[in-house]
Amino acid sequence: MKKIIIMLMVFAPMSLFAQKFGHVDSQAIIQGMPEVSKVSGELEAKAKEYENEIQGMQKELQTRVEEYEKNVSTMNDTKRKEVETELQQMNEKISQTYQAHQQDLAKMQQEKFQPIQNKVLNAISNVGKAGGYVYIMDKSAGIPYISDTLSKDVTAEVKAELNKLK
């Protein structure tokens, strides 16, 4: 019995060293994908469209404020309050529209990038299975140090796997 325990103690550490570990920089992979530039272009175009809409609303508000300031002295109290309320409502509408656009852009970004991220994760998984890795760490997740002697950089292999998946 003691011999079995001693053998296990001797061979257990060796089996730990036989395991393969890898690391990858998924951000570098994602930035190199052609789909990213297409999605980024779509998002930038939508953001520009939203920006132009907000600027148009702000310009209209500014025009109305200037008109109000010119004519405030000739307005009766009822008309003045009516115009002030209208201007305040326009300002609130601009704020609400801006927030809605920001939420829409965030949702759009999530929807557009999710398939790209899934594709990269699938490629990493395929490389891990094919290479017999115990796990593959993502350097872009904020790991401050990865030993090159105990962990292999599989970024190039994942990029090759992505090219196969096309």
Coordinates of C-alpha atoms in Angstrom, one line a residue, residues 31 36 152:
Q31 CA -9.3 43.7 -34.7
V36 CA -15.1 44.2 -37.6
K152 CA 2.0 28.6 -25.6

